[in-house]
Amino acid sequence: MKKNQLIAAAAAAVLGISLLSTGTVFADEAFRTLDEIKESGTINIGVFSDKSPFGYVDENGEYQGYDVYLAERLGEDLGVEINYVSTEAASRIEYLQTGKVDIILANFTVTEERAEEVDFALPYMNVALGVVSPDDAVVESLDDIGEDDQVIVISGTTAETYLVKNYPDIKLQKYDAYAEAKTALENGNAAAWANDNTEVIAFAIENEGFTVGIPSLGSADTIAPAVTKGNETLLDWLNEEIVALGEEQFFHADYEATLLDTYGADYEDTLVVEGGAVGTVETEAE
Amino acid sequence: MQSLGLDVLFKGSNFIRLLEGLWVAVRISLISVVLSIVLGIPAGMLMTSRSRVIRALFRVYLEIVRIMPQMVLLFIVYFGTTRVFGWDLSAEASAIIVFVFWGCAEMGDLVRGALISIPRIQYESAAALGMNQLVSFRYVILPQTVRRLIPLSINLITRMIKTTSLVMMIGIVEVLKVGQQIIEANRKASPNAAFGVFATVFLLYFLICWPISTLASWLEKRWA
Amino acid sequence: MEKEVILQYLPLYREALLLTLRIGWQGVLLALVFGVACTWIRQLKIPVLKSLVTVYIELFRNTPLLVQLFFLYFALPKAGIRMTPELCGSLGLGLLGGAYMAETFRSGLESIAPIQEESALSLGMTSMQALRYVILPQAATYSISGIVANVIFLLKETSVFSVISLMDLMFTAKDLIGMYAKTLECLTLLVVFYLIMLLPVSVFGSWLERRMRRAEFGA
């Protein structure tokens, strides 16, 4: 009997492993082309549902925020319905690679590593990293972090990768979702929270008792829509769309509709990227 | 009220949304249980097969279900199958597949247990009365088995409802995820919403599962 | 699959395995303690405590661990009760498991016909002796499969620990996938490590069950 069971278990292991390792043969068509999306009448867009004010759900169950404002416009211009897919930071690449969403509009920072896995369109926002901490023990430099202190990060974000790479000694307290990370910080479970500076600034403004001690960390990056690698028709359309939207100052309007309440007017020019053109560099789309 | 963060529940359609989220969980479990019963009965009959190969295969199957957390299976089915086979399964379909994979094993094992616990003489008597295998199964064995299976399958429903809480991890917006969204949308106005919302979700699960599991154990005692 | 990737991730999975085992077994121990305490209170029929025990068992048997953890870790601090993630993890498992263990113990005790205790008493045993030499050995034999099932169930339940920031096996895999997108390697390692963690328990459990059954009949 015992032997039988061992054999069974070993077979189970072999079966499981071989099932997984036969991988990488997956279809090239892991995505839907622009025409296929239009034909189906619905586009699947992955957004955050707990990262206000960029992507969240209001008390009536409607998706809202800076990313969602853009998503709504994309849907309108494509002439299709939008099916929002609520995503966590760590599953964004996975959603694209398995074709479960057509576009990720979940505050997705462009990085070299990610660009190997997915295709980024032109950017629509600037971002760097930032660190927020409680007023009574503001963290102004990462060297202040004590040996027993923990820093909250969200799994799968650029803040996580940055800290793992550059500050391997800092103890990280990782969460899957924004809602969890923020509640944990509020509850005093860690010394600080490192994330996109946009997000930590918003958090400090909206929650009394917290200060952004490190407003800018790491390199200056951008946030852009992403599609499955190789989905050129959709990527091209997105790029043209973003350039076209720039002409009507769409992203400034987006800022004013969704972010003004949180940040005030001060951050408008530093945050918004119009027409895919970062800083003073003219559009690189041509 | 304010200090416990219960007020957010009555804002907008928040409470209705929580209930809708709960319904998502219940719907997934009900579909899964029905499919598990339909597939579990033949599976259980196969488990009593004389063929060594078939029994060995089912052993492997049962052992996988016994050892692998449903969470792992959900990830493999939802993300893994797309990569390996190119299937594009929706999150809900993946959840149902995993739950049926699990439920079918449990039902099958129960059916097997029920079948072998019925004394041999009953099969022989049925045969002596001129019933063929199918007829005797239908009129003699099945009625006795079903009595044992009903309470256990009702019990399986509650366990599945509880396990549906995991599907938030593959992007299904069910009651717990709705709860998080409510907390997030009201962080500024009601900083203590986490208490009210999570306590409510806790109670909602209890109010759904408790009557069902009480019914199951009552039936089990009555029909034992 | 890339071999180097797997080798590179191995230490992280090993660390996750140790954490999962540590918190998992702490949870199992707590569950046994809670289970025994509840059974004891129920057997002695202590008035108020007995009702409290019933409420506790029903509450924790009829809600998911994920929801319990959310409540313990995120809601309770709002009421001034704060725990470390580790404590929260093992306490959560312990509370959940305690309710299951109590039910398992009870059905084990109930399986012993009352006449056995009566006979033992009539033979001049004290009720402690009857419990020690007559009831418990049989109840334990009867409960063992339930206890093993509970232990495996609890160790599997650790897979939801990501919500309270514990780097268990599941979260380690998810986290690595999120950072480096090596899905196949990560999921394969995940499956292998769960097998490493739970196969021995499962095999040992079945062995124990058979042995106990033999004890039952062979005595």
XYZ file of C-alpha atoms in Angstrom:
729
model
C 0.000 0.000 0.000
C 2.678 2.394 1.031
C 4.652 1.639 -2.063
C 1.627 2.189 -4.244
C 1.102 5.545 -2.740
C 4.682 6.571 -3.277
C 4.455 5.527 -6.886
C 1.233 7.456 -7.263
C 2.783 10.521 -5.718
C 5.864 10.290 -7.885
C 3.649 9.928 -10.940
C 1.713 12.985 -9.818
C 4.919 14.946 -9.563
C 6.113 13.838 -12.977
C 2.746 14.592 -14.518
C 2.659 18.062 -12.999
C 6.169 18.916 -14.042
C 5.844 17.602 -17.561
C 2.579 19.466 -17.963
C 4.317 22.676 -17.084
C 7.554 22.069 -18.887
C 5.903 21.344 -22.209
C 5.299 25.073 -22.095
C 6.674 27.859 -24.227
C 4.939 26.284 -27.212
C 1.998 28.559 -26.659
C 0.315 30.062 -29.669
C 1.747 33.170 -31.333
C -1.760 34.508 -31.377
C -1.898 35.259 -27.687
C -3.451 38.610 -28.577
C -6.281 40.086 -30.595
C -5.493 42.464 -33.450
C -7.119 45.862 -33.786
C -9.617 44.507 -36.317
C -10.507 41.546 -34.161
C -11.194 43.848 -31.234
C -13.367 46.137 -33.347
C -15.226 43.175 -34.756
C -15.981 41.746 -31.341
C -17.325 45.085 -30.165
C -15.573 44.865 -26.795
C -12.092 45.691 -25.627
C -10.633 44.222 -22.443
C -8.654 46.781 -20.504
C -6.744 45.928 -17.347
C -6.879 48.688 -14.740
C -6.385 48.978 -11.010
C -9.505 48.970 -8.929
C -7.838 50.110 -5.716
C -5.294 52.741 -6.740
C -7.024 56.051 -6.368
C -6.864 58.554 -7.993
C -5.489 56.621 -10.998
C -7.732 53.591 -11.118
C -10.416 52.812 -8.545
C -14.091 52.008 -8.188
C -16.435 54.630 -6.796
C -19.362 54.018 -4.443
C -21.651 53.294 -7.386
C -19.417 50.566 -8.705
C -18.037 52.654 -11.603
C -14.366 52.630 -12.531
C -12.778 56.078 -12.161
C -9.398 57.807 -12.272
C -6.682 59.154 -14.556
C -6.045 55.818 -16.291
C -9.746 55.088 -16.608
C -10.437 58.514 -18.142
C -8.044 57.571 -20.934
C -9.547 54.093 -21.232
C -13.020 55.579 -21.678
C -11.755 57.769 -24.494
C -9.987 54.870 -26.212
C -13.196 52.857 -26.097
C -15.136 55.758 -27.528
C -12.691 56.346 -30.390
C -12.556 52.654 -31.217
C -16.320 52.454 -31.104
C -16.358 49.491 -28.734
C -17.615 48.671 -25.275
C -15.039 48.430 -22.514
C -14.732 45.428 -20.285
C -12.641 46.474 -17.305
C -10.506 43.778 -15.759
C -9.390 44.498 -12.229
C -5.674 43.740 -11.974
C -2.964 43.605 -9.338
C 0.478 44.998 -9.970
C 2.162 41.608 -10.125
C -0.195 40.134 -12.717
C -0.068 42.928 -15.311
C 2.518 41.274 -17.573
C 0.813 37.925 -17.131
C -2.535 39.331 -18.243
C -1.009 40.644 -21.464
C 1.072 37.603 -22.209
C -1.871 35.295 -21.832
C -4.092 37.612 -23.886
C -6.583 38.009 -21.063
C -6.601 41.746 -21.636
C -5.915 43.736 -24.800
C -4.395 46.762 -23.111
C -2.985 47.381 -19.655
C -3.741 50.871 -18.432
C -2.812 50.240 -14.846
C -0.247 52.947 -14.112
C 2.337 50.785 -15.818
C 5.843 52.240 -15.567
C 8.016 51.683 -18.617
C 11.179 49.753 -17.739
C 13.715 47.874 -19.800
C 12.878 44.543 -18.181
C 9.190 44.960 -18.809
C 9.764 46.117 -22.390
C 11.263 42.694 -23.061
C 7.996 41.084 -22.088
C 5.377 43.499 -23.402
C 5.157 46.386 -25.892
C 4.725 49.867 -24.489
C 2.947 52.621 -26.410
C 3.828 56.313 -26.044
C 3.819 57.568 -22.475
C 1.070 59.660 -20.901
C 2.492 60.429 -17.469
C 5.791 61.074 -15.682
C 6.734 59.137 -12.618
C 9.588 58.460 -10.241
C 9.647 56.624 -6.957
C 8.789 58.142 -3.610
C 8.623 57.132 0.025
C 5.927 58.119 2.482
C 6.121 57.616 6.238
C 4.284 58.630 9.413
C 4.753 62.218 10.630
C 6.293 61.151 13.907
C 9.149 59.293 12.199
C 9.622 60.720 8.749
C 12.034 58.732 6.597
C 14.061 61.234 4.606
C 16.711 58.928 3.303
C 16.734 55.221 2.724
C 19.845 55.067 4.891
C 17.610 56.035 7.842
C 15.867 52.711 7.653
C 16.895 50.763 10.720
C 17.739 47.106 10.837
C 14.426 46.126 12.358
C 12.343 48.496 10.268
C 10.350 47.272 7.351
C 9.389 49.097 4.203
C 6.100 48.314 2.496
C 6.169 47.683 -1.241
C 3.616 46.257 -3.586
C 4.593 43.048 -5.282
C 5.387 43.555 -8.941
C 5.971 47.316 -8.842
C 9.052 49.267 -9.895
C 9.607 50.264 -6.275
C 10.011 46.618 -5.372
C 12.497 45.899 -8.153
C 14.429 49.080 -7.349
C 14.794 48.311 -3.668
C 15.617 44.651 -4.241
C 18.359 45.698 -6.628
C 19.798 48.764 -4.914
C 19.038 48.224 -1.241
C 19.113 44.468 -0.743
C 19.490 44.888 3.029
C 16.239 46.720 3.578
C 13.535 44.379 4.828
C 10.531 44.554 2.571
C 6.960 43.924 3.604
C 5.206 42.944 0.404
C 1.509 43.079 -0.422
C -0.424 42.067 -3.532
C -2.799 44.991 -3.617
C -2.779 48.739 -3.060
C -5.693 48.549 -0.654
C -3.766 46.143 1.576
C -0.527 48.125 1.494
C -2.235 51.370 2.409
C -4.261 49.890 5.233
C -1.105 48.265 6.583
C 0.707 51.616 6.543
C -2.241 53.307 8.248
C -2.249 50.588 10.859
C 1.409 51.250 11.602
C 2.773 47.929 10.407
C 5.890 49.379 8.805
C 8.254 52.348 8.892
C 7.447 53.554 5.374
C 5.854 52.759 2.048
C 7.806 52.997 -1.206
C 5.880 53.307 -4.436
C 5.386 55.559 -7.443
C 5.874 59.083 -6.126
C 2.519 60.101 -7.617
C 0.795 57.546 -5.461
C 2.627 58.281 -2.204
C 2.117 62.031 -2.664
C -1.601 61.429 -3.147
C -1.633 59.240 -0.062
C 0.068 61.877 2.094
C -2.300 64.574 0.866
C -5.376 62.482 1.523
C -4.356 60.967 4.824
C -3.474 63.065 7.804
C -0.402 62.097 9.726
C 1.762 61.069 6.794
C 4.580 62.893 5.013
C 6.462 62.170 1.833
C 10.025 62.260 3.167
C 11.572 61.170 -0.127
C 9.682 62.771 -3.020
C 11.883 61.487 -5.799
C 13.997 58.380 -5.933
C 15.500 56.297 -8.675
C 15.324 57.342 -12.290
C 12.675 59.552 -13.856
C 10.387 57.210 -15.709
C 7.184 57.338 -17.659
C 3.897 55.551 -17.570
C 2.428 54.190 -20.761
C -0.231 51.837 -22.054
C 1.055 48.355 -22.776
C -0.068 45.668 -25.197
C 0.925 42.058 -25.761
C 4.335 41.770 -27.393
C 3.983 41.812 -31.154
C 0.481 43.252 -31.281
C 1.537 45.877 -33.807
C -1.849 46.897 -35.139
C -3.083 47.805 -31.690
C 0.228 49.413 -30.714
C 0.302 51.600 -33.825
C -3.249 52.680 -33.299
C -2.521 53.572 -29.663
C 0.512 55.649 -30.632
C -1.412 57.576 -33.267
C -4.243 58.069 -30.820
C -1.960 59.432 -28.102
C -0.323 61.868 -30.516
C -3.743 62.971 -31.765
C -5.032 63.399 -28.230
C -2.068 65.665 -27.533
C -3.358 68.167 -30.043
C -6.481 68.733 -28.016
C -4.504 68.755 -24.719
C -6.433 65.673 -23.671
C -4.174 64.660 -20.806
C -4.368 68.098 -19.249
C -8.126 67.723 -19.317
C -7.706 64.263 -17.831
C -5.549 65.703 -15.036
C -8.089 68.393 -14.314
C -10.935 65.911 -14.229
C -9.316 63.265 -12.095
C -6.183 64.481 -10.319
C -6.778 68.167 -9.621
C -8.780 67.434 -6.475
C -5.916 65.481 -5.029
C -2.792 67.277 -6.202
C -3.977 70.814 -6.932
C -2.641 72.618 -9.994
C 1.025 72.506 -8.922
C 1.793 69.077 -10.253
C -0.031 69.408 -13.559
C 2.986 70.191 -15.707
C 5.344 67.819 -13.969
C 2.980 64.872 -14.170
C 1.242 65.164 -17.480
C 2.902 63.955 -20.672
C 1.053 65.289 -23.669
C 1.095 63.683 -27.091
C 3.642 61.101 -25.996
C 6.382 63.742 -25.815
C 8.451 63.621 -22.634
C 9.845 66.936 -21.398
C 10.897 69.282 -24.163
C 11.704 66.531 -26.635
C 9.331 66.652 -29.569
C 7.213 63.645 -30.459
C 9.254 60.642 -31.377
C 6.340 59.002 -33.136
C 7.199 60.180 -36.590
C -20.935 54.295 13.709
C -18.319 56.652 12.337
C -15.568 55.228 14.472
C -16.274 51.668 13.393
C -16.499 52.599 9.758
C -19.921 51.046 9.224
C -21.270 54.216 7.639
C -19.547 53.528 4.301
C -21.804 50.530 3.780
C -24.788 52.782 3.321
C -23.141 55.135 0.857
C -24.214 54.864 -2.767
C -24.838 51.291 -3.763
C -22.058 49.910 -1.595
C -24.078 47.342 0.326
C -25.844 46.077 -2.796
C -22.423 45.729 -4.430
C -21.199 43.626 -1.532
C -24.223 41.378 -1.913
C -23.630 41.139 -5.650
C -20.066 40.129 -4.888
C -21.361 37.447 -2.569
C -23.673 36.183 -5.297
C -20.679 35.777 -7.619
C -19.144 33.509 -4.986
C -22.335 31.524 -4.465
C -22.952 31.163 -8.202
C -19.493 29.762 -8.855
C -19.917 27.268 -6.019
C -23.373 26.096 -7.071
C -22.333 25.484 -10.671
C -19.227 23.683 -9.452
C -21.096 21.464 -7.010
C -23.656 20.399 -9.610
C -20.908 19.554 -12.099
C -18.932 17.777 -9.373
C -21.892 15.535 -8.564
C -22.555 14.775 -12.215
C -18.931 13.854 -12.839
C -18.213 12.478 -9.384
C -20.667 9.572 -9.546
C -19.130 7.955 -12.640
C -15.697 8.772 -11.250
C -16.539 6.961 -8.030
C -17.784 3.945 -9.954
C -14.576 3.891 -11.958
C -12.563 4.024 -8.734
C -14.022 0.662 -7.759
C -12.887 -0.724 -11.102
C -10.880 -3.953 -11.184
C -8.362 -2.467 -13.572
C -5.124 -1.640 -11.794
C -4.316 1.094 -14.280
C -7.586 2.917 -13.756
C -7.259 2.690 -9.994
C -3.667 3.922 -10.117
C -4.681 6.875 -12.267
C -7.392 7.834 -9.824
C -4.944 7.489 -6.968
C -2.664 10.009 -8.607
C -5.616 12.271 -9.218
C -6.788 12.062 -5.605
C -3.292 12.669 -4.310
C -2.893 15.812 -6.433
C -6.176 17.168 -5.136
C -5.197 16.280 -1.593
C -1.817 17.985 -1.736
C -2.110 20.997 -4.039
C -3.690 24.108 -2.564
C -6.635 25.326 -4.619
C -4.823 28.629 -4.914
C -1.967 26.934 -6.793
C -4.401 25.101 -9.060
C -6.192 28.368 -9.798
C -2.936 29.980 -10.877
C -1.922 27.036 -13.000
C -5.280 26.828 -14.737
C -5.769 30.555 -15.177
C -2.272 31.509 -16.309
C -0.596 28.168 -16.979
C -3.073 26.721 -19.462
C -2.944 29.789 -21.652
C 0.801 29.470 -21.847
C 0.949 25.753 -22.391
C -2.120 25.106 -24.520
C -3.054 28.585 -25.704
C -6.515 28.307 -24.118
C -8.025 31.601 -23.190
C -10.067 30.820 -20.113
C -11.977 33.506 -18.309
C -11.249 33.826 -14.618
C -14.650 32.462 -13.742
C -14.277 29.463 -16.064
C -10.871 28.737 -14.527
C -12.356 28.906 -11.056
C -15.115 26.485 -12.015
C -12.618 24.081 -13.601
C -10.502 24.055 -10.454
C -13.495 23.627 -8.171
C -14.900 20.796 -10.269
C -11.479 19.134 -10.397
C -11.488 19.230 -6.624
C -15.198 18.479 -6.101
C -15.207 15.567 -8.521
C -12.362 13.929 -6.599
C -14.173 14.367 -3.284
C -17.509 13.177 -4.632
C -15.839 10.301 -6.429
C -14.099 9.213 -3.262
C -17.347 9.455 -1.311
C -19.210 7.468 -3.948
C -16.456 4.879 -3.913
C -16.621 4.662 -0.123
C -20.396 4.365 -0.200
C -20.277 1.702 -2.904
C -17.785 -0.556 -1.184
C -19.565 -0.171 2.141
C -22.688 -1.770 0.738
C -22.470 -5.448 1.637
C -21.632 -7.828 -1.144
C -24.753 -9.852 -0.426
C -26.945 -7.053 -1.729
C -25.348 -7.245 -5.148
C -25.710 -11.006 -5.066
C -29.358 -10.873 -3.999
C -30.134 -8.389 -6.729
C -28.449 -10.650 -9.244
C -30.356 -13.645 -7.899
C -33.593 -11.719 -8.454
C -32.610 -11.488 -12.101
C -31.560 -7.824 -12.129
C -28.698 -6.971 -14.409
C -25.850 -4.805 -13.135
C -27.348 -1.536 -14.296
C -30.803 -2.253 -12.901
C -29.433 -3.334 -9.565
C -27.287 -0.262 -9.420
C -30.262 1.951 -10.174
C -32.754 0.362 -7.744
C -30.663 -1.146 -4.995
C -27.319 0.535 -4.675
C -27.974 4.103 -5.774
C -30.839 4.875 -3.365
C -28.690 3.822 -0.423
C -25.695 5.752 -1.686
C -27.593 8.950 -2.365
C -28.734 9.192 1.231
C -25.144 9.295 2.356
C -24.070 11.597 -0.424
C -26.643 14.344 -0.030
C -25.447 15.712 3.315
C -21.848 15.460 2.183
C -22.514 17.331 -1.044
C -24.367 20.056 0.822
C -21.314 20.302 3.022
C -19.161 20.560 -0.081
C -21.209 23.588 -1.183
C -20.235 25.529 1.938
C -16.605 24.555 1.553
C -16.681 25.743 -2.023
C -18.333 29.016 -1.096
C -15.561 29.570 1.428
C -12.908 28.722 -1.121
C -14.348 31.184 -3.633
C -12.718 33.884 -1.532
C -9.500 32.896 -3.340
C -10.798 33.883 -6.760
C -10.153 37.536 -5.968
C -6.514 36.653 -6.522
C -7.168 35.902 -10.199
C -9.087 39.098 -10.750
C -12.691 38.085 -10.098
C -14.458 40.887 -8.312
C -16.234 39.046 -5.526
C -17.342 40.178 -2.112
C -13.873 40.579 -0.598
C -12.567 42.556 -3.575
C -15.654 44.773 -3.526
C -14.914 45.306 0.154
C -11.392 46.462 -0.660
C -12.669 48.787 -3.361
C -15.105 50.344 -0.911
C -12.362 50.852 1.656
C -10.157 52.415 -0.991
C -12.796 54.785 -2.351
C -13.606 56.007 1.161
C -10.166 56.067 2.718
C -10.274 59.788 3.304
C -13.834 60.156 4.563
C -13.923 57.049 6.751
C -10.443 55.967 7.735
C -11.853 53.125 9.814
C -13.835 51.618 6.958
C -11.554 48.566 7.054
C -13.125 47.499 10.327
C -16.741 47.878 9.280
C -16.265 46.406 5.833
C -14.219 43.357 6.823
C -16.479 42.628 9.787
C -19.451 42.769 7.422
C -17.815 40.480 4.875
C -17.008 38.061 7.691
C -20.633 38.033 8.807
C -21.977 37.724 5.273
C -19.924 34.595 4.685
C -21.117 33.218 7.985
C -24.760 33.957 7.245
C -24.523 32.103 3.938
C -22.483 29.111 5.074
C -23.837 28.461 8.529
C -27.442 27.570 7.563
C -26.184 25.323 4.777
C -23.690 23.477 6.950
C -26.239 23.166 9.755
C -28.661 21.601 7.289
C -25.946 19.228 6.149
C -25.127 18.000 9.628
C -28.821 17.704 10.508
C -29.426 15.547 7.435
C -26.347 13.523 8.191
C -27.599 12.694 11.685
C -31.132 12.000 10.502
C -30.149 9.710 7.691
C -27.229 8.070 9.372
C 12.375 26.359 -19.182
C 15.663 27.903 -18.228
C 17.814 25.985 -15.842
C 19.738 29.016 -14.576
C 16.508 30.745 -13.645
C 15.454 27.781 -11.574
C 18.815 27.593 -9.830
C 18.673 31.291 -9.151
C 15.204 31.068 -7.609
C 15.840 27.934 -5.556
C 17.154 29.712 -2.444
C 14.115 31.996 -2.387
C 11.781 29.026 -2.550
C 13.751 27.268 0.141
C 13.353 30.276 2.400
C 9.641 30.395 1.609
C 9.336 26.704 2.395
C 10.929 27.228 5.799
C 8.627 30.132 6.577
C 5.577 28.214 5.397
C 6.564 25.214 7.489
C 7.322 27.290 10.564
C 4.083 29.246 10.545
C 2.102 26.287 9.280
C 3.209 24.029 12.110
C 2.782 26.772 14.697
C -0.757 27.052 13.386
C -1.269 23.293 13.599
C -0.016 23.238 17.203
C -2.279 26.122 18.157
C -5.150 24.372 16.419
C -4.561 21.241 18.495
C -4.425 23.298 21.691
C -7.612 25.197 20.840
C -9.286 21.993 19.726
C -8.458 20.161 22.944
C -9.489 23.138 25.075
C -12.828 23.407 23.303
C -13.486 19.687 23.565
C -12.624 19.741 27.223
C -14.970 22.660 27.912
C -17.713 20.896 25.990
C -17.209 17.612 27.837
C -17.281 19.311 31.227
C -20.373 21.259 30.099
C -19.236 24.511 31.727
C -22.338 26.718 31.249
C -21.339 30.044 29.642
C -18.003 28.885 28.232
C -19.711 26.025 26.469
C -21.946 28.385 24.480
C -18.984 30.608 23.680
C -17.110 27.601 22.363
C -20.018 26.702 20.119
C -20.200 30.244 18.748
C -16.457 30.229 18.094
C -16.548 26.870 16.330
C -19.486 27.797 14.121
C -18.041 31.206 13.258
C -14.638 29.901 12.209
C -15.876 26.787 10.457
C -18.240 28.821 8.330
C -15.951 31.584 7.102
C -12.871 31.444 4.856
C -9.387 31.872 6.302
C -8.767 34.719 3.865
C -11.617 36.702 5.362
C -10.511 35.827 8.890
C -7.006 37.068 8.120
C -8.314 40.288 6.617
C -10.279 40.821 9.773
C -7.437 39.955 12.160
C -4.767 41.863 10.295
C -6.497 44.875 8.770
C -9.654 45.438 10.807
C -8.549 44.749 14.385
C -5.815 47.444 14.414
C -8.615 49.963 13.845
C -9.871 48.831 17.227
C -6.387 49.080 18.704
C -5.299 45.441 18.442
C -2.154 45.048 16.378
C -0.218 41.894 15.527
C 2.853 41.095 13.482
C 2.144 39.276 10.218
C 3.742 36.094 11.586
C 1.652 36.084 14.736
C -1.424 36.882 12.700
C -0.698 34.013 10.329
C -0.222 31.381 12.986
C -3.073 32.677 15.122
C -5.376 32.759 12.099
C -4.466 29.188 11.190
C -4.790 28.169 14.830
C -8.256 29.677 15.207
C -9.474 28.153 11.969
C -7.898 24.788 12.729
C -9.038 24.809 16.350
C -12.653 24.887 15.223
C -12.063 21.977 12.823
C -10.079 19.969 15.364
C -12.778 20.432 17.998
C -15.349 18.973 15.622
C -13.052 16.066 14.766
C -12.404 15.293 18.437
C -16.083 15.484 19.211
C -17.097 13.038 16.540
C -14.302 10.766 17.757
C -15.666 10.843 21.301
C -19.214 10.421 20.095
C -18.231 7.304 18.216
C -17.659 5.502 21.500
C -20.837 3.912 22.784
C -21.862 5.192 26.247
C -22.021 1.599 27.481
C -18.244 1.448 27.308
C -17.826 4.180 29.850
C -20.537 2.645 31.995
C -18.851 -0.754 31.826
C -15.514 0.763 32.705
C -17.008 2.522 35.691
C -18.750 -0.623 36.817
C -15.406 -2.395 36.717
C -14.312 0.067 39.366
C -12.344 2.486 37.190
C -12.502 6.162 38.033
C -13.846 8.343 35.224
C -10.287 9.575 34.582
C -9.120 5.995 34.227
C -12.041 5.179 31.959
C -11.121 8.146 29.789
C -7.427 7.282 29.759
C -7.643 3.530 29.149
C -10.973 2.994 27.438
C -12.340 6.066 25.708
C -9.312 8.000 24.488
C -7.451 5.170 22.741
C -10.539 4.336 20.719
C -11.482 7.956 20.070
C -7.925 8.690 18.939
C -7.997 5.780 16.522
C -11.280 6.989 15.186
C -10.159 10.626 14.859
C -6.747 10.091 13.354
C -7.832 10.345 9.721
C -9.722 13.526 10.520
C -6.719 15.019 12.291
C -4.387 14.228 9.406
C -6.873 15.716 6.959
C -7.036 18.854 9.090
C -3.248 19.162 9.219
C -2.946 18.910 5.438
C -5.823 21.353 5.053
C -4.127 23.867 7.361
C -0.737 23.589 5.665
C -2.431 24.159 2.302
C -4.295 27.153 3.624
C -0.977 28.962 4.093
C -1.274 29.739 0.380
C -3.383 32.819 1.162
C -0.722 34.396 3.378
C 0.220 36.903 0.692
C -2.555 39.198 1.901
C -0.806 39.652 5.218
C 2.594 40.135 3.560
C 4.050 36.755 4.505
C 6.379 35.385 1.861
C 5.005 31.868 1.778
C 5.522 29.572 -1.226
C 2.566 30.911 -3.160
C 3.471 34.554 -2.650
C 7.094 33.931 -3.519
C 5.996 32.466 -6.836
C 3.542 35.274 -7.547
C 6.096 37.891 -6.561
C 8.817 36.472 -8.809
C 6.381 36.197 -11.704
C 5.444 39.834 -11.146
C 9.051 40.965 -11.173
C 10.646 38.806 -13.844
C 7.753 37.142 -15.712
C 9.309 33.653 -15.702
C 5.933 32.040 -15.230
C 6.678 28.448 -16.151
C 9.774 28.188 -14.005
C 8.017 29.785 -11.064
C 4.908 27.629 -11.259
C 6.945 24.449 -11.703
C 9.021 25.239 -8.643
C 5.842 26.029 -6.770
C 4.323 22.637 -7.554
C 7.548 20.841 -6.663
C 7.883 22.627 -3.344
C 4.309 21.900 -2.319
C 4.974 18.251 -3.103
C 8.102 18.378 -0.956
C 6.167 19.947 1.869
C 2.987 17.902 1.808
C 3.776 14.498 0.318
C 5.594 13.313 3.445
C 2.690 14.442 5.601
C 0.211 12.731 3.342
C 2.202 9.496 3.198
C 2.881 9.523 6.933
C -0.797 10.210 7.587
C -1.928 7.227 5.549
C 0.655 5.020 7.233
C -0.492 6.186 10.663
C -4.097 5.552 9.758
C -3.367 1.984 8.724
C -1.300 1.357 11.819
C -3.989 2.684 14.098
C -6.577 0.557 12.350
C -4.400 -2.469 12.917
C -4.097 -1.517 16.564
C -7.830 -1.348 16.740
C -8.384 -4.834 15.401
C -5.206 -6.543 16.475
C -5.416 -5.720 20.168
